[in-house]
Coordinates of C-alpha atoms in Angstrom, one line a residue:
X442 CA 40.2 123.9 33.7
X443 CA 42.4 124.6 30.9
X444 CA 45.5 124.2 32.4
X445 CA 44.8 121.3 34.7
X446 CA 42.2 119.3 33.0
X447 CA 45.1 116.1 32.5
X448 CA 45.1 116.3 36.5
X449 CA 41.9 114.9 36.9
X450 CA 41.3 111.2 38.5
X451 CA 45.1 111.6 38.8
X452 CA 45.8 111.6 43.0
X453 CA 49.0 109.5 42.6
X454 CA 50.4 111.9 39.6
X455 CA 49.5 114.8 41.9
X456 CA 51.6 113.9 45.1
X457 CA 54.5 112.7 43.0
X458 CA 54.4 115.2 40.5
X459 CA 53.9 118.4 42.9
X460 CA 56.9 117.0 45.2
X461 CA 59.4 116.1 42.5
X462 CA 59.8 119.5 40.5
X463 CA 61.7 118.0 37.7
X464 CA 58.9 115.9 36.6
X465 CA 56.3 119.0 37.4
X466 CA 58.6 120.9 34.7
X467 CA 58.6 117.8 32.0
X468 CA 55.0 117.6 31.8
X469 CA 54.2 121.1 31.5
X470 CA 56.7 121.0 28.7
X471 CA 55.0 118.4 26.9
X472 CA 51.8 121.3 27.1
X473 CA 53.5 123.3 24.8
X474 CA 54.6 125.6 27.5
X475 CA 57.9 127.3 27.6
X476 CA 60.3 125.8 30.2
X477 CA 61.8 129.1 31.2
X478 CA 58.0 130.0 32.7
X479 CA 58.5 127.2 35.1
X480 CA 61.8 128.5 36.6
X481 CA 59.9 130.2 39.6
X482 CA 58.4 126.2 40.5
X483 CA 61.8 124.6 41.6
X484 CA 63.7 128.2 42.2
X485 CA 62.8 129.8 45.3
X486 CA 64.1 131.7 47.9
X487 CA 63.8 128.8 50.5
X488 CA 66.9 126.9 48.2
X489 CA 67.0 124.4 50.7
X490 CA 63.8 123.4 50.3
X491 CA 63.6 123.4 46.3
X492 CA 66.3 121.2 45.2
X493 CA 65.5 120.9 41.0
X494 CA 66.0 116.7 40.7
X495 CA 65.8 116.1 44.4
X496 CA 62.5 114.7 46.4
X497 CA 61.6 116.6 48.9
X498 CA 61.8 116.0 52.7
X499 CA 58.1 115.6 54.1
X500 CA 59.1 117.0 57.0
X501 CA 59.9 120.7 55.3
X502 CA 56.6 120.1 53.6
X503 CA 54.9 120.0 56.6
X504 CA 56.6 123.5 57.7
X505 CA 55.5 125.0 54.1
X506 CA 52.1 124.1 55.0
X507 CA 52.1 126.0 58.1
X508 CA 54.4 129.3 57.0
X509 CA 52.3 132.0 55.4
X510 CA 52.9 132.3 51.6
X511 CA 52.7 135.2 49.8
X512 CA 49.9 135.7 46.6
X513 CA 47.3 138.1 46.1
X514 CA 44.4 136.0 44.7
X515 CA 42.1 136.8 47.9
X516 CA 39.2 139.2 47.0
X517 CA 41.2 141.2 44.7
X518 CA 41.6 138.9 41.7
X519 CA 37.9 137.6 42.4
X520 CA 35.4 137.3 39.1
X521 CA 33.4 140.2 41.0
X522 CA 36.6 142.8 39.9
X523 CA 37.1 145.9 41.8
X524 CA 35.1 146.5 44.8
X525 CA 35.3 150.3 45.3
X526 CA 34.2 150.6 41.6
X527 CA 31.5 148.1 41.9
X528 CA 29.9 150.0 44.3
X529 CA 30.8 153.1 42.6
X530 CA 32.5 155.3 45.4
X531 CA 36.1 156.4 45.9
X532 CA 38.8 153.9 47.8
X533 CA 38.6 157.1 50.5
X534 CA 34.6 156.6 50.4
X535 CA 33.2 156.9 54.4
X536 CA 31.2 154.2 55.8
X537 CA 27.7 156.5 55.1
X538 CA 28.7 157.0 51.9
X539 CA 29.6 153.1 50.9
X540 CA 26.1 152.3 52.9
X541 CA 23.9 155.0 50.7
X542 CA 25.9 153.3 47.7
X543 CA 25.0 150.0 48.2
X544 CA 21.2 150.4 48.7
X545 CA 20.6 152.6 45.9
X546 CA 21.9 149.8 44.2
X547 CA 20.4 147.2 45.9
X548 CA 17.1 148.4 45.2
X549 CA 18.3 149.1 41.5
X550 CA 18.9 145.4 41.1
X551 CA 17.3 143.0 43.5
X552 CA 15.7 140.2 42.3
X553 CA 12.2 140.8 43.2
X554 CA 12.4 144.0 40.9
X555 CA 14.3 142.4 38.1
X556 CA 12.5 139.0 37.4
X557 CA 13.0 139.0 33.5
X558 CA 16.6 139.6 33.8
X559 CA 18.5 136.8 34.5
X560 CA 21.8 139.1 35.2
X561 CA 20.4 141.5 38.4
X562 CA 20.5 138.3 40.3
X563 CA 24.1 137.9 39.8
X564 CA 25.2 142.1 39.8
X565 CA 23.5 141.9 43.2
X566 CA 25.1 139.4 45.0
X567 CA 28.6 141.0 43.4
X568 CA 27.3 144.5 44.9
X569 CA 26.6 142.8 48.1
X570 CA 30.0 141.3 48.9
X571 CA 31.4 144.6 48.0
X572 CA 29.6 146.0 50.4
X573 CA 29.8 143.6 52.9
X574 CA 34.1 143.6 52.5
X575 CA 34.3 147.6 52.5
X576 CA 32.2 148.0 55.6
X577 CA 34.3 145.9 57.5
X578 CA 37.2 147.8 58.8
X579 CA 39.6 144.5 58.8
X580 CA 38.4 143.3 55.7
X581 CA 38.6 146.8 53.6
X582 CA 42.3 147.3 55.5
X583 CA 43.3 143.6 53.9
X584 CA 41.5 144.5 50.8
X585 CA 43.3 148.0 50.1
X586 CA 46.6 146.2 51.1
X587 CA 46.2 143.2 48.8
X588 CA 45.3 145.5 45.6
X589 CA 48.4 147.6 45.8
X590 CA 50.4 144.5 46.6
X591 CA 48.9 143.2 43.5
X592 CA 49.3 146.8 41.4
X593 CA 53.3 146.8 42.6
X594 CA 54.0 143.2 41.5
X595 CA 52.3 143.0 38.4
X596 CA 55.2 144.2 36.8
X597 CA 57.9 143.1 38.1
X598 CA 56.3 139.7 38.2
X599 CA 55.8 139.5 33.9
X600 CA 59.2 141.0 33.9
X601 CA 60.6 137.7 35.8
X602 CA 58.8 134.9 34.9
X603 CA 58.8 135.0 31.1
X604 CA 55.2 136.2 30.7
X605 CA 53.8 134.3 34.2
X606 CA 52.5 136.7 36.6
X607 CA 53.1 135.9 40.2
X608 CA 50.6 136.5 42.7
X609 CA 51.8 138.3 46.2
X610 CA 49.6 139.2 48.9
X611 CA 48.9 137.4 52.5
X612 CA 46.7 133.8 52.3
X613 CA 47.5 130.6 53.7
X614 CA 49.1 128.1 51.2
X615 CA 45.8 125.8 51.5
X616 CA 43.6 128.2 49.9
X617 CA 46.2 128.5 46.6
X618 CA 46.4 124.8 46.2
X619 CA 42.3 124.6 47.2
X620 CA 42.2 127.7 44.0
X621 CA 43.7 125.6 41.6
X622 CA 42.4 122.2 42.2
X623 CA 38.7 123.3 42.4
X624 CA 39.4 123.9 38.9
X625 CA 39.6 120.3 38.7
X626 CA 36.3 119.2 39.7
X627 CA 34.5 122.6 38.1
X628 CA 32.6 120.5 35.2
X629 CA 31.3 118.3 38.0
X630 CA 30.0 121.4 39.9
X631 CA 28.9 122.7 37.2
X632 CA 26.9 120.0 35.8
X633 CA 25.0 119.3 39.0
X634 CA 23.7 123.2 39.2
X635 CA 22.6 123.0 35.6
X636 CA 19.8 119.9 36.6
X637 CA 16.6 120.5 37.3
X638 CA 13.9 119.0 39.7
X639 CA 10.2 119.5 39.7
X640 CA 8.1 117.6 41.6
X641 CA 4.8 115.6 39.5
X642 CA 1.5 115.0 41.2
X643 CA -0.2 112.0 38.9
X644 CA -3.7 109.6 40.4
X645 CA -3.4 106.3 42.0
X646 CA -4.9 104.7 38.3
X647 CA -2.3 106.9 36.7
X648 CA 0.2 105.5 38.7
X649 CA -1.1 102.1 38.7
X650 CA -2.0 101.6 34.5
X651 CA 1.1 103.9 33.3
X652 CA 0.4 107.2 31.1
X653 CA 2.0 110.0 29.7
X654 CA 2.5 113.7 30.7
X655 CA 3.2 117.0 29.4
X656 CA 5.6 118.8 31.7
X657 CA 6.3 122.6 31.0
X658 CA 9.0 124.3 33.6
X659 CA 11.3 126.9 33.3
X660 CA 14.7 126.5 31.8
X661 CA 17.2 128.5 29.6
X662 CA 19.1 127.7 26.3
X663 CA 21.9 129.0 24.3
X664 CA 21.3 132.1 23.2
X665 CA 20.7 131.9 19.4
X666 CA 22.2 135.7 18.4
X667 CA 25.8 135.0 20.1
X668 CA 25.4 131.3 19.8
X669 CA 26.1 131.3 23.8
X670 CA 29.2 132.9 23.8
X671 CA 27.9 136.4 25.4
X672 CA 28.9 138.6 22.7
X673 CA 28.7 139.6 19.4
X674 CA 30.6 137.7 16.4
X675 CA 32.0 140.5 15.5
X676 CA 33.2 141.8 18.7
X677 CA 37.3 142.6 19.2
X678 CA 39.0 140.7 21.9
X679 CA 42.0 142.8 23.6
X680 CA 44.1 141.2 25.5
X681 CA 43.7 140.4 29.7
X682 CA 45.2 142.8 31.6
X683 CA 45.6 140.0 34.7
X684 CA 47.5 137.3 33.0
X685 CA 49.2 139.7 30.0
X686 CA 47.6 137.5 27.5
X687 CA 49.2 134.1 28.8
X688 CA 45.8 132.9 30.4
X689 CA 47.5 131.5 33.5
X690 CA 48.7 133.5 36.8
X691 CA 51.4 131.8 39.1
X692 CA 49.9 131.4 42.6
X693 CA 53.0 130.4 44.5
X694 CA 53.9 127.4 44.2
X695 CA 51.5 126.8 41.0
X696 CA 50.2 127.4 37.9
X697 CA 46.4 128.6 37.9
X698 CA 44.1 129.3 35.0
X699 CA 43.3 133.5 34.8
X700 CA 40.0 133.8 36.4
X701 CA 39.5 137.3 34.8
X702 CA 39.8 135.7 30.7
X703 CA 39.0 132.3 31.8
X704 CA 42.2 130.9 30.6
X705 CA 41.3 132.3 27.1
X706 CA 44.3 135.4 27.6
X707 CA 41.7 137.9 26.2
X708 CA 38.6 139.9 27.1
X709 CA 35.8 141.1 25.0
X710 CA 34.2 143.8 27.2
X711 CA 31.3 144.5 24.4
X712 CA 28.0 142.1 25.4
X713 CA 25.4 140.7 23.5
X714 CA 22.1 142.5 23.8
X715 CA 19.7 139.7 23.6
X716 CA 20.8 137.9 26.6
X717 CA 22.8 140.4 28.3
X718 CA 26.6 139.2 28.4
X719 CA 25.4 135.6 29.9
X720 CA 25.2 133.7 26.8
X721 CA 21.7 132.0 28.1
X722 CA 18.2 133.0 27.8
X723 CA 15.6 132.4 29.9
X724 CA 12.5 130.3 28.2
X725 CA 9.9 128.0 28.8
X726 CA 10.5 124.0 27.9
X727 CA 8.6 121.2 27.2
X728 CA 8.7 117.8 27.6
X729 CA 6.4 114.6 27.1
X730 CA 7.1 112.1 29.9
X731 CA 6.2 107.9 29.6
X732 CA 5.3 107.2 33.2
X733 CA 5.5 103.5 33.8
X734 CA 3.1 101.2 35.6
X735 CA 3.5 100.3 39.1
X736 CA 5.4 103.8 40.0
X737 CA 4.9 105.0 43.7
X738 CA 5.4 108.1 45.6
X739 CA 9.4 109.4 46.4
X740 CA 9.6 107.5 42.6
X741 CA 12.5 109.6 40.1
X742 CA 12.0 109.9 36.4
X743 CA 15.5 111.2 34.7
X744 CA 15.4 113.5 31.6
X745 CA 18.5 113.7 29.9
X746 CA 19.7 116.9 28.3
X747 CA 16.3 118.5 28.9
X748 CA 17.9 120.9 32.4
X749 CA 19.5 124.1 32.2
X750 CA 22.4 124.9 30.0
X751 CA 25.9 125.0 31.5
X752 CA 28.9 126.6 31.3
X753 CA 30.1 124.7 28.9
X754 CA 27.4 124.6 26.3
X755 CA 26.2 121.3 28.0
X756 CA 22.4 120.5 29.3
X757 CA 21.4 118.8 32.6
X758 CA 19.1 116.4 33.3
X759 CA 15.5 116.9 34.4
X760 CA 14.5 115.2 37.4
X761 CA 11.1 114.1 38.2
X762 CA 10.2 113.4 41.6
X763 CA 6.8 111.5 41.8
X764 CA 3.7 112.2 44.4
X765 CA 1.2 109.3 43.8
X766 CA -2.3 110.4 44.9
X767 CA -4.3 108.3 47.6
X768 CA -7.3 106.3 46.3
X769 CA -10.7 106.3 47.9
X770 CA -11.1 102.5 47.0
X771 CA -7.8 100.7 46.9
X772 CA -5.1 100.9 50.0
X773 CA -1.5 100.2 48.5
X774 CA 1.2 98.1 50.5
X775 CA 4.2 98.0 47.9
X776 CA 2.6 96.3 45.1
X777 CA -0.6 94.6 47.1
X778 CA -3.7 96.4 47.1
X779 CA -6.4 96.3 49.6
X780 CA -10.4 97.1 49.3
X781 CA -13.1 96.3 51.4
X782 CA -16.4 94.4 51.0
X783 CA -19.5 95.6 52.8
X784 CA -22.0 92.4 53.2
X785 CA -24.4 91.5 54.8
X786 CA -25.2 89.4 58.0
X787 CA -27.0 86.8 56.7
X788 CA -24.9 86.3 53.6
X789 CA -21.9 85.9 56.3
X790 CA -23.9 83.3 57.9
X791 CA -24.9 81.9 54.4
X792 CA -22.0 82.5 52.1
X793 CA -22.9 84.0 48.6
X794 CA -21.3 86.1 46.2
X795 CA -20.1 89.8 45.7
X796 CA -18.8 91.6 43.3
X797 CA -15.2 93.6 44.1
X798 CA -13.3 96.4 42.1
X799 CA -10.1 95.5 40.8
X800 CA -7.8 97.5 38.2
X801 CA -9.3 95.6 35.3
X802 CA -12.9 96.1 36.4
X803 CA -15.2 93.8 38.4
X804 CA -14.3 90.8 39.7
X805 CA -17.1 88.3 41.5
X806 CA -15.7 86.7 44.6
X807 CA -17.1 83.9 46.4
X808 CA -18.1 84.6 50.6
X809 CA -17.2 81.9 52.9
X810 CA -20.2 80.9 55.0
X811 CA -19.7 81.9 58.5
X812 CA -17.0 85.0 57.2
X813 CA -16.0 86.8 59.8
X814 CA -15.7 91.0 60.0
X815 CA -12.2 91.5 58.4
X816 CA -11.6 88.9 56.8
X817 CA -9.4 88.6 54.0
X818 CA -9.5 86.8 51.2
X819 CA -6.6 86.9 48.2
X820 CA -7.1 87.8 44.5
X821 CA -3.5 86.4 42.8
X822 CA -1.6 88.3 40.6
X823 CA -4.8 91.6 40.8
X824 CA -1.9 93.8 41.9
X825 CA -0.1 96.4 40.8
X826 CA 3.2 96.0 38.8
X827 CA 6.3 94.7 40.5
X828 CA 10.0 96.6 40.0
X829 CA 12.5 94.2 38.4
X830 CA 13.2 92.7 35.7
X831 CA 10.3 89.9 35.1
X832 CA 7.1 91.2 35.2
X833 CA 5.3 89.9 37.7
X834 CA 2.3 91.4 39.5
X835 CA 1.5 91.6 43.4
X836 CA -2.2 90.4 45.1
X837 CA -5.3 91.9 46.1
X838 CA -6.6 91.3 49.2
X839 CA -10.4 91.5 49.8
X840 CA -11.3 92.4 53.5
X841 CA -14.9 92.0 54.2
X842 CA -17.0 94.6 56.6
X843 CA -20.5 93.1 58.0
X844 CA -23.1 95.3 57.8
X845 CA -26.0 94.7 60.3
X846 CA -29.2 96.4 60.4
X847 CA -30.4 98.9 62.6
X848 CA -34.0 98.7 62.1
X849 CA -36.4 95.4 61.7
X850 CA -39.9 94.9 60.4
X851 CA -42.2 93.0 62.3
X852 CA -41.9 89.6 60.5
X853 CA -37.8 89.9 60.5
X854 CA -38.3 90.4 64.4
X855 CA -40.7 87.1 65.1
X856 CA -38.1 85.7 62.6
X857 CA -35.4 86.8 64.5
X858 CA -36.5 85.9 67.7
X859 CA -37.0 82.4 66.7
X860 CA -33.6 82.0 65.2
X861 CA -32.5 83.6 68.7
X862 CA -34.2 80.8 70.8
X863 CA -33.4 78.3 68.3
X864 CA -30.2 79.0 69.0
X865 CA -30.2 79.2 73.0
X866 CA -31.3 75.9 73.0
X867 CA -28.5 74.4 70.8
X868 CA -26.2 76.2 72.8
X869 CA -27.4 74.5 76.0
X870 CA -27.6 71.1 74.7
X871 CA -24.1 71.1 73.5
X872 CA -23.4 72.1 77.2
X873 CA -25.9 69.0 78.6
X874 CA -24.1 66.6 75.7
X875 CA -20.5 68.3 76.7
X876 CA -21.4 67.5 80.7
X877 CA -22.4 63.9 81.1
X878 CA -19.4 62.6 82.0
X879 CA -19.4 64.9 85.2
X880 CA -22.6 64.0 85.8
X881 CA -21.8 60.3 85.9
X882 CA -18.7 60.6 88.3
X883 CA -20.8 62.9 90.6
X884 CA -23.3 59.8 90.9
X885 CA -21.0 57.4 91.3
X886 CA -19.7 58.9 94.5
X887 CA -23.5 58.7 96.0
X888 CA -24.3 55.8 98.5
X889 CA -27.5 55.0 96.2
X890 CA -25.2 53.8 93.7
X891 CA -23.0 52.0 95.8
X892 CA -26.3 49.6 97.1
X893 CA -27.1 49.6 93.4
X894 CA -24.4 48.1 92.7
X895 CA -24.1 45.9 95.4
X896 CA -27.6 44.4 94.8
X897 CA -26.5 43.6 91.1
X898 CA -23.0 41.7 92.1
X899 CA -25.2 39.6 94.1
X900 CA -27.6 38.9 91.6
X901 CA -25.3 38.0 89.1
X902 CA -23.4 35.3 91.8
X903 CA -26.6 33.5 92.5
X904 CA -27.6 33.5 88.9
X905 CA -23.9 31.9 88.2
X906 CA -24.6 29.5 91.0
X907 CA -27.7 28.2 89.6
X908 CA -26.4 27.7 86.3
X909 CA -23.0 25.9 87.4

């Protein structure tokens, strides 16, 4: 990042700079860098294309993009360094003898065999792409070619560039212009691999009340003998044989930081015992953790500076993911709870009382006479916690399961039965009471009441005769 750090959050700057070269070369001159290193950005042998103080035709850029550049920063120039010495073997090694290689030291340094040292894991994934690249017949062809292109122009390239080295080999332009602006975005990549997530089990009251935990994980930390730099204070730097000391290489058309000295234009190859070159050790961290009231499963707690040490002396975050146990009582909607009430049959014909759990203790609720099985009745504001910014508490909802017996006495039978007829016979009189009406239209239609009524019409004629 140190030589394209001022890029970032810049996408404007980077189109207009990288296709005007005269601006490209005032900038970098305001980084304190010589103006004669930047001779090879707007001098090329395509001098049509490069015009210093010109903008350039979109149309040529378009062709750049699809010619074939020429830079050696493939696998050659890689952090993993040389493979054939890697892998300790010759460059004229066979394929048997590259394959015996790599599993003696496979077994040497696989993980499984090496848990306490935080470096196998990394020396065998280098020893692995080794070996996967020389056992290849294409890929070891390309790789042999690029390292002697890379040997013949390091020389020549320092001799012409005032100190910059170029890079010569065969890659696409897209993966030197991907190389140098992945620098860009490193710290964000490397601050999301130095978090942490563990995954917390806490109750249902735990979750419900709020309490504290005591988390212990892995981790690492700066090593306290190097103070995280990898090697010893008093260890000689020399300088890097890949950049000559300037810590940038020119991948055509750019400036890139020197992966081998980081930018730094010098290696230390002595390491620090204690943690083994890496600058970290492995240990074992604590934390106390205030869980708040109300939290539910998928929940995330955030622990700031309390990850993994990162490349730049920088801690992650811890991140807690919750898993809220089920209860055997309460059933959780969001912030309602639910619990059931087992009664029995004649307090649902009666009504009465019951007490109910709640998250405070006991609560007594009053049962409608005639409840039915499952049905609710509301407790406001017995739930749990909402989320937001007033606090405010959901309901509990009490659903009540009848209980009926199984087995009478004697008296509860004779009892029973009694209430039983009791009740056939109301239910039949509210069907007489409910059926009179039908009962007076079907005797209306009968020829008995039609004489009836006859008989009375006449009677009441006379009787008005008589009187008037």
């Amino acid at each position: 990042m140190a030589g394209f750090s001022w890029l970032r959050n810049r996408p404007n700057f980077i189109l207009h700079k990288f296709l005007y070269p005269q601006h490209l070369a005032s900038v970098c001159s305001r980084r304190r860098v010589a103006s004669k290193a930047f001779h090879p950005i707007v001098h090329s042998r395509r001098g049509d294309f490069y015009n210093a103080g010109k903008p350039l035709d979109f149309a040529n850029i378009r062709m750049l993009l699809l010619k074939r550049c020429i830079h050696a920063t493939g696998y050659y120039n890689s952090r993993e360094g040389d493979y054939y010495q890697l892998l300790g073997v010759p460059q004229n090694a066979s394929k048997d003898e590259i394959k015996k290689a790599f599993h003696a030291l496979a077994k040497k340094y696989h993980p499984d065999a090496n848990k306490n040292n935080p470096l196998a894991k990394r020396k065998f994934q280098e020893i692995r792409e080794a070996y996967e690249v020389l056992q290849d017949s294409e890929k070891r062809a390309e790789y042999d070619m690029l390292k002697q292109q890379s040997r013949e122009n390091t020389t020549s390239s320092s001799r012409g560039t005032g100190g910059f080295r170029h890079a010569n080999g065969s890659a696409e332009f897209s993966d030197s212009f991907q190389k140098i602006f992945s620098e860009i975005f490193e710290e964000e990549t490397d601050n999301a691999t130095s978090d942490i997530q563990v995954e917390l089990s806490i109750s249902f009251l735990e979750a419900a009340q709020g309490c504290t935990k005591h988390l212990s994980f892995d981790s690492n930390i700066l090593c306290e003998s190097c103070d995280g730099h990898g090697y010893p204070v008093n260890a000689k730097a020399k300088r890097c044989p890949t950049c000559e000391g300037t810590g940038t290489v020119f991948i055509h058309p750019f400036l890139a930081r020197c992966s081998t000295c980081k930018g730094s234009g010098h290696i230390i190859k002595e390491y620090c015992r204690s943690c083994g070159g890496s600058g970290i050790v492995e240990v074992v961290k604590e934390v106390t953790v205030p869980i708040p009231a109300g939290v539910d499963s998928g929940d995330i707690i955030s622990v700031p500076r309390a990850g993994k040490v990162g490349r730049r002396g920088q801690s992650g975050t811890l991140v807690i993911k919750l898993k809220v146990a089920e209860d055997l009582v309460f059933q959780r909607d969001g912030a309602d709870l639910y619990v059931d009430s087992n009664i029995g049959f004649t307090q649902a014909l009666i009504g009465g009382k019951v007490d109910v759990p709640t998250l405070n203790g006991k609560a007594q609720v009053k049962i409608p006479k005639g409840v039915q099985h499952g049905q609710l009745t509301i407790l406001r504001g017995k739930g749990l916690p909402r989320k937001g910014f007033f606090v405010d508490h959901g309901d509990q909802y009490v659903r009540f399961r009848i209980n009926f017996p199984t087995v009478v006495n004697d008296r509860q039978r004779a009892i029973l039965e009694e209430f039983a007829k009791e009740e056939i016979e109301q239910a039949q009189n509210m069907a007489v009471d409910g059926n009179w009406w039908i009962r007076l239209t079907e005797y209306a239609t009968t020829p008995r009441f039609m004489l009836e009524l006859s008989t009375l019409m006449l009677v009441l004629l006379f009787i008005n005769k008589v009187l008037t």
